[in-house]
mmCIF file of C-alpha atoms in Angstrom:
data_model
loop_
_atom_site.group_PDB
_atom_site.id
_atom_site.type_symbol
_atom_site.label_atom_id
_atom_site.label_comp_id
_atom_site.label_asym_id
_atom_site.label_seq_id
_atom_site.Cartn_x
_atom_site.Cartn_y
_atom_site.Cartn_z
ATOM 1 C CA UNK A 451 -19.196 38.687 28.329
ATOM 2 C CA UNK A 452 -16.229 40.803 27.973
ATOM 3 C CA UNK A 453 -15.620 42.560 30.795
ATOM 4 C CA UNK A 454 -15.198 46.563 29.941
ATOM 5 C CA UNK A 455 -12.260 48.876 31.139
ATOM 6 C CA UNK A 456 -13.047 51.333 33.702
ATOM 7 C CA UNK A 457 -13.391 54.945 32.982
ATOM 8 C CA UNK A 458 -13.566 58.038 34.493
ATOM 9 C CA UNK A 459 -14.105 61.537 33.755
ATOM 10 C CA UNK A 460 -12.449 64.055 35.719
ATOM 11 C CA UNK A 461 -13.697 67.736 36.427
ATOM 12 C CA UNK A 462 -12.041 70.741 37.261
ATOM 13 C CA UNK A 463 -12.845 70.589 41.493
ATOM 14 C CA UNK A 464 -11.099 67.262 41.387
ATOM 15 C CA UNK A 465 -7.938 68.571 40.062
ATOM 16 C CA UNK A 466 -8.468 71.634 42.642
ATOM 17 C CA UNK A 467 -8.505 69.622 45.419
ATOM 18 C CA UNK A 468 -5.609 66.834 44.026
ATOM 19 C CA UNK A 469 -3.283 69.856 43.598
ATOM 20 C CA UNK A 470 -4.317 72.206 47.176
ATOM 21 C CA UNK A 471 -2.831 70.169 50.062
ATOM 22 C CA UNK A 472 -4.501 72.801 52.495
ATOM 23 C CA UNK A 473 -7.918 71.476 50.579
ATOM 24 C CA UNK A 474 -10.211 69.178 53.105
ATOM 25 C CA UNK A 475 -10.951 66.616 50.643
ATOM 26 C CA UNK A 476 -7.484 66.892 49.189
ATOM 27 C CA UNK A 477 -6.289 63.591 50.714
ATOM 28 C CA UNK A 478 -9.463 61.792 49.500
ATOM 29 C CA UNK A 479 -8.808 63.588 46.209
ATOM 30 C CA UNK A 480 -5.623 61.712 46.472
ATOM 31 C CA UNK A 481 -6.417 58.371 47.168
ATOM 32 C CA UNK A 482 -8.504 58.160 44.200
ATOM 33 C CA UNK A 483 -5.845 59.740 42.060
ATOM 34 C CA UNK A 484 -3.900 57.090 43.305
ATOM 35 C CA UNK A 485 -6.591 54.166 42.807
ATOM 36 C CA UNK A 486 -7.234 54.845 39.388
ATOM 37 C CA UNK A 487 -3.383 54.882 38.721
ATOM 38 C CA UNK A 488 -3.170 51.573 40.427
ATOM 39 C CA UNK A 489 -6.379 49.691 38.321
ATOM 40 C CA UNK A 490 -5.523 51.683 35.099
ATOM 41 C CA UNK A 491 -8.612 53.401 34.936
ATOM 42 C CA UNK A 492 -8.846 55.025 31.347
ATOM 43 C CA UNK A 493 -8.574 58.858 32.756
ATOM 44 C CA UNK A 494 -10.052 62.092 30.648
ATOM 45 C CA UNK A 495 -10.410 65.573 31.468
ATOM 46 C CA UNK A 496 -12.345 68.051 28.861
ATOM 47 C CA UNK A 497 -10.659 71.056 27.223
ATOM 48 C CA UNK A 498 -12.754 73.083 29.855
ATOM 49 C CA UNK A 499 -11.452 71.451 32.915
ATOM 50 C CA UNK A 500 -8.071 72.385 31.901
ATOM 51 C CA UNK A 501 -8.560 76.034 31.116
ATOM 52 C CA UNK A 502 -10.663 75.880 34.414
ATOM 53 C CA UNK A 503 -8.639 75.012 36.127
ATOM 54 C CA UNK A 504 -5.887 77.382 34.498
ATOM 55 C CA UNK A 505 -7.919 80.433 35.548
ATOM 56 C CA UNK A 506 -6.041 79.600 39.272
ATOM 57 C CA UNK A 507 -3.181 77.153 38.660
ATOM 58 C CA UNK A 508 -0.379 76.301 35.983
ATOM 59 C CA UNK A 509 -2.063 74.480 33.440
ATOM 60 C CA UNK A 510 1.043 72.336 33.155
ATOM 61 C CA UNK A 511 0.561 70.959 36.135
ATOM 62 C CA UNK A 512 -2.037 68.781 34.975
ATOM 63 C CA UNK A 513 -1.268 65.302 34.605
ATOM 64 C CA UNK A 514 -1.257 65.051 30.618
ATOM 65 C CA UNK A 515 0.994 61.893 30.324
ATOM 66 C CA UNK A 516 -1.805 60.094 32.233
ATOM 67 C CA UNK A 517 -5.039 61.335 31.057
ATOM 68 C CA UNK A 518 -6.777 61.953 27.316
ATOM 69 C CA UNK A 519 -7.775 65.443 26.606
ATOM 70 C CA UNK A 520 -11.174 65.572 24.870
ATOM 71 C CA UNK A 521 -12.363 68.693 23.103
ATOM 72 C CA UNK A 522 -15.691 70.009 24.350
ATOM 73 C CA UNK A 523 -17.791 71.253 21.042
ATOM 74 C CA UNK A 524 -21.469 72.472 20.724
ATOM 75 C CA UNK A 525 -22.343 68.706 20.073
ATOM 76 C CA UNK A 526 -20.692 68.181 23.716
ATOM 77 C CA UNK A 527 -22.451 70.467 24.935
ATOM 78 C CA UNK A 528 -25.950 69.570 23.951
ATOM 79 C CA UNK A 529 -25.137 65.863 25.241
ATOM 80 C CA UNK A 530 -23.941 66.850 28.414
ATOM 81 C CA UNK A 531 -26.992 68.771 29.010
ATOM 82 C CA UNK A 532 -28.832 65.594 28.841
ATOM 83 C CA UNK A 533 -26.740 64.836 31.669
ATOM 84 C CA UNK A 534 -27.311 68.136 33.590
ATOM 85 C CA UNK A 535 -30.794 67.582 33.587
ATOM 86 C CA UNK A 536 -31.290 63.889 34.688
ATOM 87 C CA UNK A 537 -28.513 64.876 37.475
ATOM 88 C CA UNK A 538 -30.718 68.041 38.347
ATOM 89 C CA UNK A 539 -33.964 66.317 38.136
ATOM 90 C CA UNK A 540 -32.609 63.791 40.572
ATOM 91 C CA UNK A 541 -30.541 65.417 42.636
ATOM 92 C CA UNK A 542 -31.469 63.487 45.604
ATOM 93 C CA UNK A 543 -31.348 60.021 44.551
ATOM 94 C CA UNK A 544 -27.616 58.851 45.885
ATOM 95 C CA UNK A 545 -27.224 56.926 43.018
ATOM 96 C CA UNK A 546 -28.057 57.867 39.328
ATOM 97 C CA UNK A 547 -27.855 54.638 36.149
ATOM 98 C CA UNK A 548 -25.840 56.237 34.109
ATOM 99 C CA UNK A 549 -25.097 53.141 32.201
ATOM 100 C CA UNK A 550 -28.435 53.085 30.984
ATOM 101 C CA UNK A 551 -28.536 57.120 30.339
ATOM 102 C CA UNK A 552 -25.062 56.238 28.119
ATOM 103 C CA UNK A 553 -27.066 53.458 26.148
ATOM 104 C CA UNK A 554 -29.613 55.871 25.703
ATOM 105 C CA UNK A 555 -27.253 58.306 24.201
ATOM 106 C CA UNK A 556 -25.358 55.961 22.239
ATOM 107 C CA UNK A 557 -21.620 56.939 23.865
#
């Protein structure tokens, strides 16, 4: 079995707290910055997240030579709602299989 290359998906309150050292979860924000860096995690951030996160920093400060930009379309966003609503419906299980919901999606 080949073993698969870990991902992850950033949104805009990540970068928020990564970038606002008076932020209270900016040093945790850090240390995973700084994890995923270290195990070359595949990193991505969606059009939105970065003119989210423009609306109250310098877009430029994002970290483009490390992460993939993905476009968010109206296909996105009828997938991600999939998501929305299995994270909504169970909001208070700690732990959700998203594996299985990407299977189930085919992505």
């Amino acid at each position: 079995m080949q073993d698969r290359k870990q991902r992850v998906f950033f949104d805009t309150s990540f970068f928020i707290r990564l970038y606002k050292q008076d932020d209270p979860d900016h040093k945790n924000a850090r240390n995973y910055w700084e994890r995923f860096r270290k195990e070359n995690y595949e990193m991505f951030l969606s059009t939105i997240v970065a003119a989210e996160f423009g609306a109250g920093g310098a877009i430029k400060q994002l970290p483009y030579k490390y992460v993939t930009i993905l476009p968010f379309n109206i296909n996105d966003a009828e997938r991600s709602s999939v998501f929305a609503q299995v994270a909504f419906e169970n909001k208070r299980r700690p732990f959700l299989d998203l594996i299985w919901l990407s299977g189930l999606l085919n992505i």
